[in-house]
CSV table of C-alpha atoms in Angstrom, one decimal:
chain,number,residue,atom,x,y,z
A,1,UNK,CA,81.2,57.5,145.0
A,2,UNK,CA,84.6,59.1,144.9
A,3,UNK,CA,85.5,56.9,142.0
A,4,UNK,CA,82.4,57.9,140.1
A,5,UNK,CA,83.1,61.6,140.8
A,6,UNK,CA,86.7,61.1,139.6
A,7,UNK,CA,85.5,59.4,136.5
A,8,UNK,CA,83.0,62.2,135.8
A,9,UNK,CA,85.7,64.8,136.3
A,10,UNK,CA,88.0,62.8,134.0
A,11,UNK,CA,85.3,62.7,131.3
A,12,UNK,CA,84.7,66.4,131.6
A,13,UNK,CA,88.4,67.1,131.3
A,14,UNK,CA,88.7,64.8,128.3
A,15,UNK,CA,85.7,66.4,126.6
A,16,UNK,CA,87.1,69.9,127.3
A,17,UNK,CA,90.5,68.8,125.9
A,18,UNK,CA,88.8,67.4,122.8
A,19,UNK,CA,86.8,70.6,122.3
A,20,UNK,CA,90.0,72.6,122.5
A,21,UNK,CA,91.9,70.4,120.1
A,22,UNK,CA,89.0,70.4,117.7
A,23,UNK,CA,88.8,74.2,117.8
A,24,UNK,CA,92.6,74.5,117.3
A,25,UNK,CA,92.3,72.1,114.4
A,26,UNK,CA,89.5,74.2,112.8
A,27,UNK,CA,91.5,77.4,113.2
A,28,UNK,CA,94.6,75.7,111.7
A,29,UNK,CA,92.6,74.3,108.8
A,30,UNK,CA,91.0,77.7,108.0
A,31,UNK,CA,94.4,79.4,108.2
A,32,UNK,CA,95.8,76.9,105.8
A,33,UNK,CA,93.0,77.4,103.3
A,34,UNK,CA,93.5,81.2,103.4
A,35,UNK,CA,97.3,80.8,103.2
A,36,UNK,CA,96.9,78.6,100.1
A,37,UNK,CA,94.8,81.3,98.4
A,38,UNK,CA,97.4,83.9,99.3
A,39,UNK,CA,100.1,81.6,97.9
A,40,UNK,CA,98.3,81.3,94.6
A,41,UNK,CA,97.7,85.1,94.4
A,42,UNK,CA,101.4,85.8,95.3
A,43,UNK,CA,102.6,83.4,92.5
A,44,UNK,CA,100.3,85.1,90.0
A,45,UNK,CA,101.5,88.6,91.0
A,46,UNK,CA,105.1,87.5,90.9
A,47,UNK,CA,104.7,86.1,87.4
A,48,UNK,CA,103.1,89.4,86.3
A,49,UNK,CA,105.9,91.3,88.0
A,50,UNK,CA,108.6,89.3,86.2
A,51,UNK,CA,106.8,89.7,82.8
A,52,UNK,CA,106.5,93.5,83.3
A,53,UNK,CA,110.1,93.8,84.5
A,54,UNK,CA,111.2,92.0,81.3
A,55,UNK,CA,109.2,94.5,79.3
A,56,UNK,CA,110.7,97.4,81.1
A,57,UNK,CA,114.2,96.0,80.6
A,58,UNK,CA,113.5,96.0,76.8
A,59,UNK,CA,113.4,99.8,76.8
A,60,UNK,CA,116.9,100.0,75.3
A,61,UNK,CA,115.6,97.9,72.3
A,62,UNK,CA,112.9,100.6,71.8
A,63,UNK,CA,115.7,103.2,71.6
A,64,UNK,CA,117.5,101.1,69.1
A,65,UNK,CA,114.4,101.0,66.9
A,66,UNK,CA,114.1,104.8,67.1
A,67,UNK,CA,117.8,105.3,66.3
A,68,UNK,CA,117.6,103.0,63.3
A,69,UNK,CA,114.7,105.0,62.0
A,70,UNK,CA,116.5,108.3,62.5
A,71,UNK,CA,119.6,106.9,60.7
A,72,UNK,CA,117.5,105.7,57.8
A,73,UNK,CA,115.7,109.1,57.6
A,74,UNK,CA,119.1,110.9,57.6
A,75,UNK,CA,120.3,108.7,54.7
A,76,UNK,CA,117.0,108.6,52.8
A,77,UNK,CA,118.5,109.4,49.4
A,78,UNK,CA,120.7,106.3,49.5
A,79,UNK,CA,117.9,103.9,50.2
A,80,UNK,CA,116.1,101.8,47.6
A,81,UNK,CA,113.3,99.3,47.5
A,82,UNK,CA,114.5,95.8,47.4
A,83,UNK,CA,117.4,96.2,49.9
A,84,UNK,CA,117.5,93.7,52.8
A,85,UNK,CA,120.4,95.3,54.7
A,86,UNK,CA,122.1,98.7,54.7
A,87,UNK,CA,125.4,99.8,56.2
A,88,UNK,CA,125.0,103.4,57.2
A,89,UNK,CA,126.9,106.0,59.2
A,90,UNK,CA,125.8,105.9,62.8
A,91,UNK,CA,124.8,109.5,63.7
A,92,UNK,CA,124.6,108.5,67.4
A,93,UNK,CA,128.0,106.9,67.7
A,94,UNK,CA,130.5,108.6,70.0
A,95,UNK,CA,133.3,108.1,67.5
A,96,UNK,CA,133.0,109.4,64.0
A,97,UNK,CA,133.3,106.9,61.1
A,98,UNK,CA,131.3,104.1,62.9
A,99,UNK,CA,128.5,102.5,60.9
A,100,UNK,CA,125.4,100.5,61.8
A,101,UNK,CA,123.9,97.5,60.0
A,102,UNK,CA,120.1,98.0,59.6
A,103,UNK,CA,117.9,95.1,58.3
A,104,UNK,CA,115.2,96.2,55.8
A,105,UNK,CA,112.1,94.6,54.3
A,106,UNK,CA,112.9,94.4,50.6
A,107,UNK,CA,109.2,94.6,49.6
A,108,UNK,CA,108.8,98.0,51.3
A,109,UNK,CA,109.7,101.4,50.1
A,110,UNK,CA,112.4,103.4,51.9
A,111,UNK,CA,109.7,105.6,53.6
A,112,UNK,CA,107.7,102.5,54.6
A,113,UNK,CA,110.8,100.9,56.2
A,114,UNK,CA,111.4,104.1,58.2
A,115,UNK,CA,107.8,104.1,59.4
A,116,UNK,CA,108.1,100.5,60.3
A,117,UNK,CA,111.0,101.2,62.7
A,118,UNK,CA,109.2,104.2,64.2
A,119,UNK,CA,106.1,102.0,64.7
A,120,UNK,CA,108.2,99.4,66.4
A,121,UNK,CA,109.7,102.0,68.7
A,122,UNK,CA,106.3,103.5,69.6
A,123,UNK,CA,104.7,100.1,70.3
A,124,UNK,CA,107.6,98.9,72.5
A,125,UNK,CA,107.8,102.3,74.3
A,126,UNK,CA,104.1,102.2,75.0
A,127,UNK,CA,104.4,98.7,76.3
A,128,UNK,CA,107.2,99.8,78.6
A,129,UNK,CA,105.2,102.7,79.9
A,130,UNK,CA,102.2,100.4,80.6
A,131,UNK,CA,104.4,97.8,82.3
A,132,UNK,CA,106.2,100.4,84.5
A,133,UNK,CA,102.8,101.9,85.7
A,134,UNK,CA,101.4,98.4,86.5
A,135,UNK,CA,104.6,97.3,88.2
A,136,UNK,CA,103.9,99.9,90.9
A,137,UNK,CA,100.4,98.6,91.4
A,138,UNK,CA,101.7,95.0,91.5
A,139,UNK,CA,104.3,95.9,94.1
A,140,UNK,CA,101.6,97.5,96.2
A,141,UNK,CA,99.5,94.4,96.0
A,142,UNK,CA,102.4,92.2,97.0
A,143,UNK,CA,103.1,94.5,99.9
A,144,UNK,CA,99.4,94.1,100.9
A,145,UNK,CA,99.7,90.4,100.7
A,146,UNK,CA,102.7,90.5,103.1
A,147,UNK,CA,100.6,92.6,105.5
A,148,UNK,CA,97.6,90.2,105.2
A,149,UNK,CA,99.8,87.1,105.8
A,150,UNK,CA,101.2,88.8,109.0
A,151,UNK,CA,97.7,89.6,110.2
A,152,UNK,CA,96.5,86.1,109.5
A,153,UNK,CA,99.1,84.7,111.8
A,154,UNK,CA,97.7,86.8,114.6
A,155,UNK,CA,94.2,85.5,114.4
A,156,UNK,CA,93.5,83.2,117.4
A,157,UNK,CA,89.8,82.3,117.0
A,158,UNK,CA,87.5,81.2,114.2
A,159,UNK,CA,85.5,84.4,114.5
A,160,UNK,CA,88.7,86.5,114.1
A,161,UNK,CA,89.6,84.5,111.0
A,162,UNK,CA,86.1,84.9,109.5
A,163,UNK,CA,86.3,88.7,110.1
A,164,UNK,CA,89.8,88.8,108.7
A,165,UNK,CA,88.7,86.9,105.6
A,166,UNK,CA,85.7,89.2,105.1
A,167,UNK,CA,87.9,92.3,105.4
A,168,UNK,CA,90.4,90.8,102.9
A,169,UNK,CA,87.6,90.1,100.4
A,170,UNK,CA,88.0,86.3,100.7
A,171,UNK,CA,85.2,83.8,100.4
A,172,UNK,CA,86.0,81.2,103.0
A,173,UNK,CA,83.1,78.8,103.2
A,174,UNK,CA,82.6,76.9,106.4
A,175,UNK,CA,83.6,73.2,106.5
A,176,UNK,CA,80.8,70.7,105.9
A,177,UNK,CA,79.6,69.0,109.0
A,178,UNK,CA,79.8,65.3,109.1
A,179,UNK,CA,76.2,65.0,110.2
A,180,UNK,CA,73.6,65.8,107.5
A,181,UNK,CA,71.3,66.9,110.2
A,182,UNK,CA,73.5,69.9,110.9
A,183,UNK,CA,74.0,71.7,107.6
A,184,UNK,CA,76.6,74.5,107.6
A,185,UNK,CA,75.1,78.0,108.1
A,186,UNK,CA,76.4,80.6,105.7
A,187,UNK,CA,77.3,83.9,107.3
A,188,UNK,CA,75.6,86.8,105.6
A,189,UNK,CA,78.0,89.5,104.8
A,190,UNK,CA,76.8,93.1,104.7
A,191,UNK,CA,78.2,93.8,101.3
A,192,UNK,CA,78.6,92.5,97.7
A,193,UNK,CA,82.2,91.9,96.6
A,194,UNK,CA,83.7,93.0,93.2
A,195,UNK,CA,87.1,93.2,91.6
A,196,UNK,CA,88.2,96.3,89.7
A,197,UNK,CA,90.1,95.9,86.5
A,198,UNK,CA,93.4,96.3,88.3
A,199,UNK,CA,92.5,93.6,90.9
A,200,UNK,CA,91.5,96.1,93.7
A,201,UNK,CA,88.7,95.0,96.0
A,202,UNK,CA,85.4,96.9,95.9
A,203,UNK,CA,82.7,96.4,98.5
A,204,UNK,CA,79.1,97.5,98.0
A,205,UNK,CA,76.6,97.8,100.9
A,206,UNK,CA,73.4,95.6,100.6
A,207,UNK,CA,71.1,98.0,102.4
A,208,UNK,CA,70.9,100.9,104.9
A,209,UNK,CA,71.9,98.9,108.0
A,210,UNK,CA,74.6,97.1,105.9
A,211,UNK,CA,75.9,100.4,104.6
A,212,UNK,CA,76.4,101.5,108.2
A,213,UNK,CA,78.3,98.3,109.0
A,214,UNK,CA,80.4,98.4,105.9
A,215,UNK,CA,81.4,102.0,106.3
A,216,UNK,CA,82.0,102.0,110.1
A,217,UNK,CA,83.1,98.5,110.9
A,218,UNK,CA,84.7,97.0,107.8
A,219,UNK,CA,86.2,100.0,105.9
A,220,UNK,CA,89.5,101.5,107.0
A,221,UNK,CA,90.3,105.1,107.2
A,222,UNK,CA,92.6,105.0,104.2
A,223,UNK,CA,90.0,103.3,101.9
A,224,UNK,CA,88.1,105.3,99.3
A,225,UNK,CA,84.4,105.8,100.0
A,226,UNK,CA,81.9,106.6,97.3
A,227,UNK,CA,78.1,107.3,97.0
A,228,UNK,CA,75.9,108.7,94.3
A,229,UNK,CA,75.3,112.4,94.9
A,230,UNK,CA,71.9,113.7,96.0
A,231,UNK,CA,70.1,110.4,96.0
A,232,UNK,CA,69.7,107.1,97.9
A,233,UNK,CA,72.1,104.3,97.2
A,234,UNK,CA,74.7,101.9,98.5
A,235,UNK,CA,77.9,102.9,100.2
A,236,UNK,CA,80.8,101.7,98.1
A,237,UNK,CA,84.3,101.1,99.5
A,238,UNK,CA,87.4,100.8,97.3
A,239,UNK,CA,90.1,99.1,99.3
A,240,UNK,CA,93.4,101.0,99.4
A,241,UNK,CA,96.8,99.7,100.7
A,242,UNK,CA,97.7,103.3,101.5
A,243,UNK,CA,95.8,106.5,101.4
A,244,UNK,CA,95.6,107.7,97.8
A,245,UNK,CA,97.0,104.3,96.5
A,246,UNK,CA,94.3,103.7,93.9
A,247,UNK,CA,94.2,103.8,90.1
A,248,UNK,CA,91.9,105.9,87.9
A,249,UNK,CA,90.4,102.7,86.4
A,250,UNK,CA,89.6,101.3,89.9
A,251,UNK,CA,88.0,104.6,90.8
A,252,UNK,CA,85.8,104.5,87.7
A,253,UNK,CA,84.8,100.9,88.4
A,254,UNK,CA,83.8,101.8,92.0
A,255,UNK,CA,81.9,104.9,90.8
A,256,UNK,CA,79.9,102.8,88.3
A,257,UNK,CA,78.9,100.4,91.1
A,258,UNK,CA,77.9,103.3,93.2
A,259,UNK,CA,75.7,104.5,90.3
A,260,UNK,CA,74.3,101.1,89.6
A,261,UNK,CA,73.4,100.4,93.2
A,262,UNK,CA,71.4,103.6,93.6
A,263,UNK,CA,68.0,105.0,92.7
A,264,UNK,CA,69.6,106.7,89.7
A,265,UNK,CA,70.8,103.4,88.1
A,266,UNK,CA,68.6,103.9,85.0
A,267,UNK,CA,69.9,107.4,84.4
A,268,UNK,CA,72.7,107.7,81.7
A,269,UNK,CA,74.6,110.2,83.8
A,270,UNK,CA,75.1,111.0,87.5
A,271,UNK,CA,77.3,112.8,89.9
A,272,UNK,CA,79.3,110.6,92.3
A,273,UNK,CA,80.8,111.8,95.6
A,274,UNK,CA,84.0,110.3,96.8
A,275,UNK,CA,86.4,110.8,99.8
A,276,UNK,CA,88.5,108.8,102.2
A,277,UNK,CA,86.6,106.8,104.7
A,278,UNK,CA,88.2,108.8,107.6
A,279,UNK,CA,86.2,111.8,106.3
A,280,UNK,CA,82.8,110.0,106.8
A,281,UNK,CA,80.8,110.1,110.0
A,282,UNK,CA,77.4,109.1,111.1
A,283,UNK,CA,74.7,111.7,110.8
A,284,UNK,CA,73.5,112.4,114.4
A,285,UNK,CA,69.9,111.5,115.0
A,286,UNK,CA,69.2,110.0,111.6
A,287,UNK,CA,68.7,106.4,110.4
A,288,UNK,CA,71.6,104.0,109.9
A,289,UNK,CA,73.4,104.6,106.6
A,290,UNK,CA,72.9,108.4,106.7
A,291,UNK,CA,76.3,110.1,106.9
A,292,UNK,CA,78.1,113.4,107.0
A,293,UNK,CA,81.2,114.1,104.9
A,294,UNK,CA,83.8,116.5,106.2
A,295,UNK,CA,85.3,116.8,102.7
A,296,UNK,CA,84.5,115.3,99.3
A,297,UNK,CA,85.2,115.4,95.6
A,298,UNK,CA,82.6,115.0,92.9
A,299,UNK,CA,82.8,114.0,89.3
A,300,UNK,CA,80.3,113.7,86.6
A,301,UNK,CA,79.9,110.0,85.5
A,302,UNK,CA,78.6,108.9,82.2
A,303,UNK,CA,77.4,105.3,82.3
A,304,UNK,CA,79.6,102.8,80.4
A,305,UNK,CA,77.6,99.6,79.8
A,306,UNK,CA,80.7,97.6,78.9
A,307,UNK,CA,82.4,98.5,82.1
A,308,UNK,CA,79.3,97.5,84.1
A,309,UNK,CA,79.0,94.2,82.3
A,310,UNK,CA,82.6,93.4,83.1
A,311,UNK,CA,82.0,94.2,86.8
A,312,UNK,CA,78.7,92.4,87.1
A,313,UNK,CA,79.5,89.5,84.8
A,314,UNK,CA,76.5,90.4,82.6
A,315,UNK,CA,74.1,88.9,85.2
A,316,UNK,CA,72.4,91.9,86.8
A,317,UNK,CA,72.8,94.8,84.3
A,318,UNK,CA,69.4,94.6,82.8
A,319,UNK,CA,67.5,92.5,85.3
A,320,UNK,CA,66.6,95.4,87.6
A,321,UNK,CA,67.4,93.1,90.6
A,322,UNK,CA,70.0,94.4,93.0
């Protein structure tokens, strides 16, 4: 009898150990899948960062184009059509008597050559401005990735990993069971996920109860919260790495989604309220999804069909199915 009890105890211990090892393996596998996605995103952002840094570094070339144009304009009378190179006094040189060689297009007139250099300057300068602005956003996204990677390491259970993935806007499907009799059950999230033009994550509540869960369980205090003004509709959350760290384009994208997922979706214009999530609280005694805002800003939105088609992938815009 004792031998039987010992065997049973051993079997229970072995089963428990197996369950723990299987659970640890599942946790490790899901972490690896998320880490792989983070790695791909990090490489993409680092490539963009390098490209924008190269553009910013070319700012001195833009100044050279402008100076060449200015020197040509200052010596306009000496220029002729058909010239391929001119050797002119450099009005920007620190020492007098220094000249600059400036290549020209022989087929163009003197004025057209001057305009050509000014256009090169403006184009490159505009590119530098664009790259510098986007560098800041890319750096913010890289910082957020570092935060997410650190948070991922702290997840100790499958549930924590799934909650983490949902909050990070990741679609981590459950592994397929080996038995066909036990199909994987997909977890229903309380929101739709979208990406703004700048890559920011936008979450849109699916219904009143989902709105409540999105706003008060998923969103963070620093995130931007939006809702169409004076009408029923979805709660919309624009994820922000820091309070106020969002672009105008991302705000417009989120506002269009707030308009689309509302009872005013067919109207060409609408007012959209927005504030930080920390300024939103549940309305006492009212149904889930009803809220009170301690502060807000409102802007007048005119529907942009092209923006909506980009956000929705052209799948829902005219279907009337939310």
